[in-house]
Amino acid sequence: MITNNVVLQYDLPAPGWSCSGVQNGAGHMYGASHIYAGLQNGMLLVFDTRQTKAPLHSLTGLSTHPVHTIHAVVDCSGSMKVISASSIGPCIWDVDGGENRPNLLTGTENQGVCISLACAPPSSDLVVATFRPKVELSGDGTSSQVAISQSPTLSSSGKLGSHALMRRTSSTSFVKEQICNGSVSELRMSKSAIIPCSGNSQHLFAYGDESLHGVRTWQLPSFQSFADLMPHRRPILDLRFAESSGGEKYLGCLSEEKLQVFRVIDH
């Protein structure tokens, strides 16, 4: 990036929707050499940047829906896992063990359409998946009135959706703990983040709330409302948490109007 040069380029068999890599210092034997890409056809590709010809693995998903979110994490046993999300829900992939198919996280089968997934770094022991209601189509291709009545509209800018908190119980298993409601986009695959807090403080969950046009935060695992950050005039399009090498924590959010960066201070 310093010289603005492309040093490696792979051809994809389908359009890419998401990507992730292993953070330096994550403690995995592959370090930062592996990159993961989620494709529009539901596949997950594993690349080793030391092997420039083709993907290391091409893994088939549980559906052909786009993989819109990927988190590459190292679990407590030191094994590499990829937690991804498509519209059918969040999945976990055992990319070290050679399993070709992922597993859908238990308890998320009938929540609706998964539009966002946040993981608590670095081990992803906590995961929050966001869902909007399904709109079923009748035989003639029109929206079912029954399905619509079960999907109440909060306003012209949002739909009543849900955030589901899941906690890791083993290297490949999660259990659903809490659910809270929120205003979600009817069209976009939204972004969210879990902000880890030091000491005895609870983690925070941050989401670009559709009715607020800003970031709304909740305490985890209780989902107790924490704070609404300064709103925008347009919906939040992206949301990221980052921590510097010196330990400073930041939360950034982006809309068509502006970029905001907040500093996170542990109390």
PDB file of C-alpha atoms in Angstrom:
ATOM      1  CA  MET A   1       0.000   0.000   0.000  1.00  0.00           C
ATOM      2  CA  ILE A   2       2.979   2.296   0.519  1.00  0.00           C
ATOM      3  CA  THR A   3       3.880   2.110  -3.189  1.00  0.00           C
ATOM      4  CA  ASN A   4       0.290   1.668  -4.465  1.00  0.00           C
ATOM      5  CA  ASN A   5       1.236  -1.515  -6.331  1.00  0.00           C
ATOM      6  CA  VAL A   6      -0.699  -4.789  -6.681  1.00  0.00           C
ATOM      7  CA  VAL A   7       1.652  -7.601  -5.647  1.00  0.00           C
ATOM      8  CA  LEU A   8      -0.709 -10.575  -6.004  1.00  0.00           C
ATOM      9  CA  GLN A   9      -3.972 -11.130  -7.856  1.00  0.00           C
ATOM     10  CA  TYR A  10      -6.246 -14.186  -8.059  1.00  0.00           C
ATOM     11  CA  ASP A  11      -9.047 -14.870 -10.523  1.00  0.00           C
ATOM     12  CA  LEU A  12     -12.321 -15.857  -8.838  1.00  0.00           C
ATOM     13  CA  PRO A  13     -14.864 -18.346 -10.246  1.00  0.00           C
ATOM     14  CA  ALA A  14     -17.718 -16.064  -9.103  1.00  0.00           C
ATOM     15  CA  PRO A  15     -17.989 -12.462  -7.868  1.00  0.00           C
ATOM     16  CA  GLY A  16     -16.458 -11.888  -4.439  1.00  0.00           C
ATOM     17  CA  TRP A  17     -18.609 -10.501  -1.619  1.00  0.00           C
ATOM     18  CA  SER A  18     -16.336 -10.637   1.437  1.00  0.00           C
ATOM     19  CA  CYS A  19     -12.802 -11.349   2.569  1.00  0.00           C
ATOM     20  CA  SER A  20     -10.788 -11.742   5.747  1.00  0.00           C
ATOM     21  CA  GLY A  21      -7.292 -12.618   6.884  1.00  0.00           C
ATOM     22  CA  VAL A  22      -5.523 -13.687  10.050  1.00  0.00           C
ATOM     23  CA  GLN A  23      -4.360 -10.749  12.136  1.00  0.00           C
ATOM     24  CA  ASN A  24      -0.669 -10.574  12.953  1.00  0.00           C
ATOM     25  CA  GLY A  25      -0.022 -11.910  16.410  1.00  0.00           C
ATOM     26  CA  ALA A  26      -3.055 -14.202  16.343  1.00  0.00           C
ATOM     27  CA  GLY A  27      -0.786 -17.094  17.199  1.00  0.00           C
ATOM     28  CA  HIS A  28      -1.728 -19.422  14.356  1.00  0.00           C
ATOM     29  CA  MET A  29       0.950 -21.396  12.541  1.00  0.00           C
ATOM     30  CA  TYR A  30       0.008 -19.847   9.176  1.00  0.00           C
ATOM     31  CA  GLY A  31       0.398 -16.312  10.490  1.00  0.00           C
ATOM     32  CA  ALA A  32      -0.770 -13.749   7.969  1.00  0.00           C
ATOM     33  CA  SER A  33      -0.283 -15.901   4.850  1.00  0.00           C
ATOM     34  CA  HIS A  34      -3.876 -17.173   4.564  1.00  0.00           C
ATOM     35  CA  ILE A  35      -6.697 -15.097   3.075  1.00  0.00           C
ATOM     36  CA  TYR A  36     -10.348 -16.141   2.898  1.00  0.00           C
ATOM     37  CA  ALA A  37     -12.878 -15.013   0.288  1.00  0.00           C
ATOM     38  CA  GLY A  38     -16.660 -15.446   0.334  1.00  0.00           C
ATOM     39  CA  LEU A  39     -18.276 -15.657  -3.089  1.00  0.00           C
ATOM     40  CA  GLN A  40     -21.655 -14.785  -4.541  1.00  0.00           C
ATOM     41  CA  ASN A  41     -22.400 -18.492  -5.154  1.00  0.00           C
ATOM     42  CA  GLY A  42     -21.985 -19.441  -1.472  1.00  0.00           C
ATOM     43  CA  MET A  43     -18.448 -20.839  -1.745  1.00  0.00           C
ATOM     44  CA  LEU A  44     -15.501 -20.088   0.516  1.00  0.00           C
ATOM     45  CA  LEU A  45     -12.029 -19.924  -1.023  1.00  0.00           C
ATOM     46  CA  VAL A  46      -8.851 -20.310   1.025  1.00  0.00           C
ATOM     47  CA  PHE A  47      -5.740 -18.649  -0.404  1.00  0.00           C
ATOM     48  CA  ASP A  48      -2.137 -19.009   0.719  1.00  0.00           C
ATOM     49  CA  THR A  49      -0.220 -15.965  -0.456  1.00  0.00           C
ATOM     50  CA  ARG A  50       2.890 -18.157  -0.797  1.00  0.00           C
ATOM     51  CA  GLN A  51       1.023 -20.191  -3.458  1.00  0.00           C
ATOM     52  CA  THR A  52       0.267 -17.794  -6.266  1.00  0.00           C
ATOM     53  CA  LYS A  53      -1.309 -20.055  -8.885  1.00  0.00           C
ATOM     54  CA  ALA A  54      -4.694 -21.041  -7.411  1.00  0.00           C
ATOM     55  CA  PRO A  55      -6.695 -21.275  -4.180  1.00  0.00           C
ATOM     56  CA  LEU A  56      -5.446 -23.678  -1.539  1.00  0.00           C
ATOM     57  CA  HIS A  57      -9.024 -24.905  -0.922  1.00  0.00           C
ATOM     58  CA  SER A  58     -12.384 -24.335  -2.611  1.00  0.00           C
ATOM     59  CA  LEU A  59     -15.156 -25.115  -0.123  1.00  0.00           C
ATOM     60  CA  THR A  60     -18.855 -25.498  -0.913  1.00  0.00           C
ATOM     61  CA  GLY A  61     -21.395 -23.716   1.286  1.00  0.00           C
ATOM     62  CA  LEU A  62     -24.767 -24.835   2.576  1.00  0.00           C
ATOM     63  CA  SER A  63     -26.561 -22.702  -0.016  1.00  0.00           C
ATOM     64  CA  THR A  64     -25.865 -20.718  -3.176  1.00  0.00           C
ATOM     65  CA  HIS A  65     -26.608 -17.394  -1.449  1.00  0.00           C
ATOM     66  CA  PRO A  66     -23.766 -14.833  -1.289  1.00  0.00           C
ATOM     67  CA  VAL A  67     -21.383 -15.041   1.674  1.00  0.00           C
ATOM     68  CA  HIS A  68     -21.653 -11.418   2.788  1.00  0.00           C
ATOM     69  CA  THR A  69     -19.505 -11.565   5.964  1.00  0.00           C
ATOM     70  CA  ILE A  70     -16.368 -13.470   6.983  1.00  0.00           C
ATOM     71  CA  HIS A  71     -14.420 -13.511  10.248  1.00  0.00           C
ATOM     72  CA  ALA A  72     -11.189 -15.543  10.389  1.00  0.00           C
ATOM     73  CA  VAL A  73     -10.494 -16.473  14.018  1.00  0.00           C
ATOM     74  CA  VAL A  74      -8.269 -18.761  16.068  1.00  0.00           C
ATOM     75  CA  ASP A  75     -10.164 -20.696  18.744  1.00  0.00           C
ATOM     76  CA  CYS A  76      -8.941 -21.545  22.255  1.00  0.00           C
ATOM     77  CA  SER A  77      -7.286 -24.751  20.993  1.00  0.00           C
ATOM     78  CA  GLY A  78      -5.253 -22.841  18.411  1.00  0.00           C
ATOM     79  CA  SER A  79      -7.239 -24.121  15.419  1.00  0.00           C
ATOM     80  CA  MET A  80      -8.228 -21.832  12.596  1.00  0.00           C
ATOM     81  CA  LYS A  81     -11.943 -21.317  12.057  1.00  0.00           C
ATOM     82  CA  VAL A  82     -13.912 -19.125   9.686  1.00  0.00           C
ATOM     83  CA  ILE A  83     -17.272 -17.797  10.853  1.00  0.00           C
ATOM     84  CA  SER A  84     -19.313 -16.554   7.922  1.00  0.00           C
ATOM     85  CA  ALA A  85     -22.823 -15.338   7.207  1.00  0.00           C
ATOM     86  CA  SER A  86     -25.175 -15.560   4.265  1.00  0.00           C
ATOM     87  CA  SER A  87     -28.930 -15.016   4.204  1.00  0.00           C
ATOM     88  CA  ILE A  88     -29.580 -18.525   5.607  1.00  0.00           C
ATOM     89  CA  GLY A  89     -27.649 -17.676   8.787  1.00  0.00           C
ATOM     90  CA  PRO A  90     -24.168 -17.801  10.370  1.00  0.00           C
ATOM     91  CA  CYS A  91     -21.938 -20.803   9.653  1.00  0.00           C
ATOM     92  CA  ILE A  92     -18.640 -22.077  11.049  1.00  0.00           C
ATOM     93  CA  TRP A  93     -16.007 -23.635   8.795  1.00  0.00           C
ATOM     94  CA  ASP A  94     -13.209 -25.907  10.037  1.00  0.00           C
ATOM     95  CA  VAL A  95     -10.597 -24.759   7.540  1.00  0.00           C
ATOM     96  CA  ASP A  96      -7.794 -26.566   9.400  1.00  0.00           C
ATOM     97  CA  GLY A  97      -9.572 -29.909   9.634  1.00  0.00           C
ATOM     98  CA  GLY A  98     -10.288 -30.277   5.933  1.00  0.00           C
ATOM     99  CA  GLU A  99     -14.090 -30.488   6.255  1.00  0.00           C
ATOM    100  CA  ASN A 100     -15.625 -29.390   2.990  1.00  0.00           C
ATOM    101  CA  ARG A 101     -18.991 -28.230   4.352  1.00  0.00           C
ATOM    102  CA  PRO A 102     -19.699 -25.732   7.129  1.00  0.00           C
ATOM    103  CA  ASN A 103     -22.131 -26.113  10.019  1.00  0.00           C
ATOM    104  CA  LEU A 104     -25.011 -23.709  10.622  1.00  0.00           C
ATOM    105  CA  LEU A 105     -24.882 -22.251  14.126  1.00  0.00           C
ATOM    106  CA  THR A 106     -27.496 -23.931  16.306  1.00  0.00           C
ATOM    107  CA  GLY A 107     -30.579 -21.897  17.132  1.00  0.00           C
ATOM    108  CA  THR A 108     -30.488 -19.630  14.086  1.00  0.00           C
ATOM    109  CA  GLU A 109     -32.470 -21.812  11.677  1.00  0.00           C
ATOM    110  CA  ASN A 110     -35.802 -19.958  11.890  1.00  0.00           C
ATOM    111  CA  GLN A 111     -34.744 -16.435  12.826  1.00  0.00           C
ATOM    112  CA  GLY A 112     -35.251 -14.905   9.381  1.00  0.00           C
ATOM    113  CA  VAL A 113     -32.797 -13.524   6.829  1.00  0.00           C
ATOM    114  CA  CYS A 114     -29.317 -13.026   8.287  1.00  0.00           C
ATOM    115  CA  ILE A 115     -28.001  -9.610   7.227  1.00  0.00           C
ATOM    116  CA  SER A 116     -25.081  -9.007   9.598  1.00  0.00           C
ATOM    117  CA  LEU A 117     -22.612 -10.871  11.811  1.00  0.00           C
ATOM    118  CA  ALA A 118     -20.292  -9.527  14.507  1.00  0.00           C
ATOM    119  CA  CYS A 119     -17.601 -11.461  16.396  1.00  0.00           C
ATOM    120  CA  ALA A 120     -15.798 -10.585  19.613  1.00  0.00           C
ATOM    121  CA  PRO A 121     -12.064 -10.484  18.843  1.00  0.00           C
ATOM    122  CA  PRO A 122      -9.743 -12.278  19.029  1.00  0.00           C
ATOM    123  CA  SER A 123     -11.298 -15.700  19.775  1.00  0.00           C
ATOM    124  CA  SER A 124     -14.925 -15.008  18.759  1.00  0.00           C
ATOM    125  CA  ASP A 125     -16.339 -16.573  21.934  1.00  0.00           C
ATOM    126  CA  LEU A 126     -19.297 -14.195  21.506  1.00  0.00           C
ATOM    127  CA  VAL A 127     -21.164 -13.751  18.216  1.00  0.00           C
ATOM    128  CA  VAL A 128     -24.128 -11.513  17.398  1.00  0.00           C
ATOM    129  CA  ALA A 129     -26.140 -12.264  14.254  1.00  0.00           C
ATOM    130  CA  THR A 130     -28.722  -9.785  12.952  1.00  0.00           C
ATOM    131  CA  PHE A 131     -31.868 -10.885  11.140  1.00  0.00           C
ATOM    132  CA  ARG A 132     -34.701  -9.253   9.254  1.00  0.00           C
ATOM    133  CA  PRO A 133     -38.072 -10.992   8.707  1.00  0.00           C
ATOM    134  CA  LYS A 134     -38.553 -13.179   5.678  1.00  0.00           C
ATOM    135  CA  VAL A 135     -41.075 -12.116   3.047  1.00  0.00           C
ATOM    136  CA  GLU A 136     -42.408 -15.311   1.505  1.00  0.00           C
ATOM    137  CA  LEU A 137     -43.563 -15.366  -2.111  1.00  0.00           C
ATOM    138  CA  SER A 138     -46.848 -16.953  -3.095  1.00  0.00           C
ATOM    139  CA  GLY A 139     -47.230 -19.240  -6.091  1.00  0.00           C
ATOM    140  CA  ASP A 140     -47.921 -16.341  -8.473  1.00  0.00           C
ATOM    141  CA  GLY A 141     -44.710 -14.567  -7.422  1.00  0.00           C
ATOM    142  CA  THR A 142     -46.399 -11.895  -5.315  1.00  0.00           C
ATOM    143  CA  SER A 143     -45.625 -11.293  -1.655  1.00  0.00           C
ATOM    144  CA  SER A 144     -47.790 -13.198   0.767  1.00  0.00           C
ATOM    145  CA  GLN A 145     -50.059 -10.985   2.873  1.00  0.00           C
ATOM    146  CA  VAL A 146     -49.593 -13.366   5.813  1.00  0.00           C
ATOM    147  CA  ALA A 147     -45.835 -13.018   5.659  1.00  0.00           C
ATOM    148  CA  ILE A 148     -46.075  -9.247   5.384  1.00  0.00           C
ATOM    149  CA  SER A 149     -48.366  -9.024   8.392  1.00  0.00           C
ATOM    150  CA  GLN A 150     -45.743 -10.898  10.420  1.00  0.00           C
ATOM    151  CA  SER A 151     -43.093  -8.338   9.410  1.00  0.00           C
ATOM    152  CA  PRO A 152     -44.277  -5.042  10.924  1.00  0.00           C
ATOM    153  CA  THR A 153     -42.748  -1.899   9.495  1.00  0.00           C
ATOM    154  CA  LEU A 154     -41.321   0.515  12.062  1.00  0.00           C
ATOM    155  CA  SER A 155     -41.130   3.394   9.616  1.00  0.00           C
ATOM    156  CA  SER A 156     -40.471   4.089   5.970  1.00  0.00           C
ATOM    157  CA  SER A 157     -36.759   3.585   6.663  1.00  0.00           C
ATOM    158  CA  GLY A 158     -36.660   0.351   8.632  1.00  0.00           C
ATOM    159  CA  LYS A 159     -38.104  -3.008   9.557  1.00  0.00           C
ATOM    160  CA  LEU A 160     -38.430  -4.617  12.967  1.00  0.00           C
ATOM    161  CA  GLY A 161     -35.625  -7.166  13.113  1.00  0.00           C
ATOM    162  CA  SER A 162     -33.656  -8.974  15.789  1.00  0.00           C
ATOM    163  CA  HIS A 163     -30.122  -9.360  17.140  1.00  0.00           C
ATOM    164  CA  ALA A 164     -29.247 -12.841  18.471  1.00  0.00           C
ATOM    165  CA  LEU A 165     -26.336 -13.318  20.893  1.00  0.00           C
ATOM    166  CA  MET A 166     -24.552 -16.684  20.753  1.00  0.00           C
ATOM    167  CA  ARG A 167     -21.783 -17.944  23.046  1.00  0.00           C
ATOM    168  CA  ARG A 168     -19.153 -20.520  22.137  1.00  0.00           C
ATOM    169  CA  THR A 169     -19.449 -23.827  24.009  1.00  0.00           C
ATOM    170  CA  SER A 170     -16.759 -25.731  22.082  1.00  0.00           C
ATOM    171  CA  SER A 171     -14.434 -25.173  19.142  1.00  0.00           C
ATOM    172  CA  THR A 172     -17.311 -25.670  16.658  1.00  0.00           C
ATOM    173  CA  SER A 173     -20.471 -25.169  18.744  1.00  0.00           C
ATOM    174  CA  PHE A 174     -22.413 -22.121  19.913  1.00  0.00           C
ATOM    175  CA  VAL A 175     -25.553 -21.733  22.026  1.00  0.00           C
ATOM    176  CA  LYS A 176     -28.071 -18.905  21.637  1.00  0.00           C
ATOM    177  CA  GLU A 177     -28.336 -16.828  24.829  1.00  0.00           C
ATOM    178  CA  GLN A 178     -30.266 -13.605  24.256  1.00  0.00           C
ATOM    179  CA  ILE A 179     -32.330 -11.833  21.599  1.00  0.00           C
ATOM    180  CA  CYS A 180     -33.235  -8.169  21.317  1.00  0.00           C
ATOM    181  CA  ASN A 181     -35.209  -6.250  18.700  1.00  0.00           C
ATOM    182  CA  GLY A 182     -33.893  -3.432  16.551  1.00  0.00           C
ATOM    183  CA  SER A 183     -34.627  -1.422  13.428  1.00  0.00           C
ATOM    184  CA  VAL A 184     -32.919  -3.044  10.425  1.00  0.00           C
ATOM    185  CA  SER A 185     -32.657  -2.300   6.714  1.00  0.00           C
ATOM    186  CA  GLU A 186     -35.188  -3.862   4.355  1.00  0.00           C
ATOM    187  CA  LEU A 187     -32.606  -4.033   1.543  1.00  0.00           C
ATOM    188  CA  ARG A 188     -28.989  -3.745   2.681  1.00  0.00           C
ATOM    189  CA  MET A 189     -26.683  -6.297   4.280  1.00  0.00           C
ATOM    190  CA  SER A 190     -25.784  -4.176   7.294  1.00  0.00           C
ATOM    191  CA  LYS A 191     -22.589  -4.085   9.362  1.00  0.00           C
ATOM    192  CA  SER A 192     -22.123  -4.508  13.098  1.00  0.00           C
ATOM    193  CA  ALA A 193     -19.304  -4.893  15.612  1.00  0.00           C
ATOM    194  CA  ILE A 194     -18.549  -6.220  19.078  1.00  0.00           C
ATOM    195  CA  ILE A 195     -16.297  -3.938  21.127  1.00  0.00           C
ATOM    196  CA  PRO A 196     -14.252  -5.843  23.734  1.00  0.00           C
ATOM    197  CA  CYS A 197     -13.867  -4.058  27.055  1.00  0.00           C
ATOM    198  CA  SER A 198     -11.095  -4.628  29.587  1.00  0.00           C
ATOM    199  CA  GLY A 199     -11.405  -5.654  33.216  1.00  0.00           C
ATOM    200  CA  ASN A 200     -14.890  -6.360  34.534  1.00  0.00           C
ATOM    201  CA  SER A 201     -16.623  -4.221  31.917  1.00  0.00           C
ATOM    202  CA  GLN A 202     -19.185  -5.853  29.637  1.00  0.00           C
ATOM    203  CA  HIS A 203     -18.549  -6.026  25.909  1.00  0.00           C
ATOM    204  CA  LEU A 204     -20.547  -3.633  23.732  1.00  0.00           C
ATOM    205  CA  PHE A 205     -22.499  -4.483  20.595  1.00  0.00           C
ATOM    206  CA  ALA A 206     -22.684  -1.697  17.996  1.00  0.00           C
ATOM    207  CA  TYR A 207     -25.090  -1.592  15.067  1.00  0.00           C
ATOM    208  CA  GLY A 208     -26.073   0.974  12.457  1.00  0.00           C
ATOM    209  CA  ASP A 209     -29.700   1.357  13.508  1.00  0.00           C
ATOM    210  CA  GLU A 210     -31.984   2.119  10.574  1.00  0.00           C
ATOM    211  CA  SER A 211     -34.456   4.365  12.410  1.00  0.00           C
ATOM    212  CA  LEU A 212     -31.682   6.286  14.172  1.00  0.00           C
ATOM    213  CA  HIS A 213     -29.437   6.753  11.097  1.00  0.00           C
ATOM    214  CA  GLY A 214     -26.607   6.340  13.570  1.00  0.00           C
ATOM    215  CA  VAL A 215     -24.839   3.790  15.741  1.00  0.00           C
ATOM    216  CA  ARG A 216     -26.777   2.280  18.632  1.00  0.00           C
ATOM    217  CA  THR A 217     -24.899   0.314  21.300  1.00  0.00           C
ATOM    218  CA  TRP A 218     -25.959  -2.346  23.801  1.00  0.00           C
ATOM    219  CA  GLN A 219     -24.143  -4.053  26.673  1.00  0.00           C
ATOM    220  CA  LEU A 220     -23.466  -7.767  26.308  1.00  0.00           C
ATOM    221  CA  PRO A 221     -24.636 -10.299  27.293  1.00  0.00           C
ATOM    222  CA  SER A 222     -27.685  -8.498  28.736  1.00  0.00           C
ATOM    223  CA  PHE A 223     -28.535  -6.406  25.625  1.00  0.00           C
ATOM    224  CA  GLN A 224     -29.150  -3.501  27.988  1.00  0.00           C
ATOM    225  CA  SER A 225     -29.247  -0.242  26.034  1.00  0.00           C
ATOM    226  CA  PHE A 226     -25.977   1.659  26.443  1.00  0.00           C
ATOM    227  CA  ALA A 227     -25.761   4.740  24.199  1.00  0.00           C
ATOM    228  CA  ASP A 228     -26.828   6.199  20.855  1.00  0.00           C
ATOM    229  CA  LEU A 229     -23.952   7.871  19.054  1.00  0.00           C
ATOM    230  CA  MET A 230     -24.240  11.090  17.062  1.00  0.00           C
ATOM    231  CA  PRO A 231     -26.655  10.369  14.166  1.00  0.00           C
ATOM    232  CA  HIS A 232     -26.169  10.968  10.449  1.00  0.00           C
ATOM    233  CA  ARG A 233     -28.702  12.269   7.958  1.00  0.00           C
ATOM    234  CA  ARG A 234     -28.362   9.047   5.911  1.00  0.00           C
ATOM    235  CA  PRO A 235     -28.236   5.344   6.905  1.00  0.00           C
ATOM    236  CA  ILE A 236     -25.013   3.789   8.191  1.00  0.00           C
ATOM    237  CA  LEU A 237     -23.366   1.752   5.402  1.00  0.00           C
ATOM    238  CA  ASP A 238     -20.318   0.353   7.206  1.00  0.00           C
ATOM    239  CA  LEU A 239     -19.131  -0.080  10.780  1.00  0.00           C
ATOM    240  CA  ARG A 240     -15.730  -1.271  12.021  1.00  0.00           C
ATOM    241  CA  PHE A 241     -13.908  -1.750  15.317  1.00  0.00           C
ATOM    242  CA  ALA A 242     -10.112  -1.558  15.400  1.00  0.00           C
ATOM    243  CA  GLU A 243      -7.408  -1.672  18.034  1.00  0.00           C
ATOM    244  CA  SER A 244      -3.955  -0.167  17.531  1.00  0.00           C
ATOM    245  CA  SER A 245      -0.676  -1.807  18.496  1.00  0.00           C
ATOM    246  CA  GLY A 246      -0.575   0.531  21.473  1.00  0.00           C
ATOM    247  CA  GLY A 247      -3.941  -0.663  22.756  1.00  0.00           C
ATOM    248  CA  GLU A 248      -6.074   2.307  21.693  1.00  0.00           C
ATOM    249  CA  LYS A 249      -9.566   1.251  20.608  1.00  0.00           C
ATOM    250  CA  TYR A 250     -11.613   2.914  17.888  1.00  0.00           C
ATOM    251  CA  LEU A 251     -15.052   2.517  16.325  1.00  0.00           C
ATOM    252  CA  GLY A 252     -15.615   3.905  12.844  1.00  0.00           C
ATOM    253  CA  CYS A 253     -18.877   4.297  10.936  1.00  0.00           C
ATOM    254  CA  LEU A 254     -19.577   5.433   7.397  1.00  0.00           C
ATOM    255  CA  SER A 255     -22.609   6.827   5.574  1.00  0.00           C
ATOM    256  CA  GLU A 256     -23.010   8.579   2.227  1.00  0.00           C
ATOM    257  CA  GLU A 257     -22.683  11.798   4.204  1.00  0.00           C
ATOM    258  CA  LYS A 258     -19.572  11.344   6.354  1.00  0.00           C
ATOM    259  CA  LEU A 259     -17.085   9.140   8.177  1.00  0.00           C
ATOM    260  CA  GLN A 260     -17.083   9.198  11.986  1.00  0.00           C
ATOM    261  CA  VAL A 261     -14.366   7.748  14.235  1.00  0.00           C
ATOM    262  CA  PHE A 262     -14.964   7.358  17.975  1.00  0.00           C
ATOM    263  CA  ARG A 263     -12.358   6.515  20.587  1.00  0.00           C
ATOM    264  CA  VAL A 264     -13.430   3.740  22.974  1.00  0.00           C
ATOM    265  CA  ILE A 265     -12.396   4.322  26.606  1.00  0.00           C
ATOM    266  CA  ASP A 266     -12.634   1.485  29.146  1.00  0.00           C
ATOM    267  CA  HIS A 267     -14.013   2.427  32.540  1.00  0.00           C
TER     268      HIS A 267
END
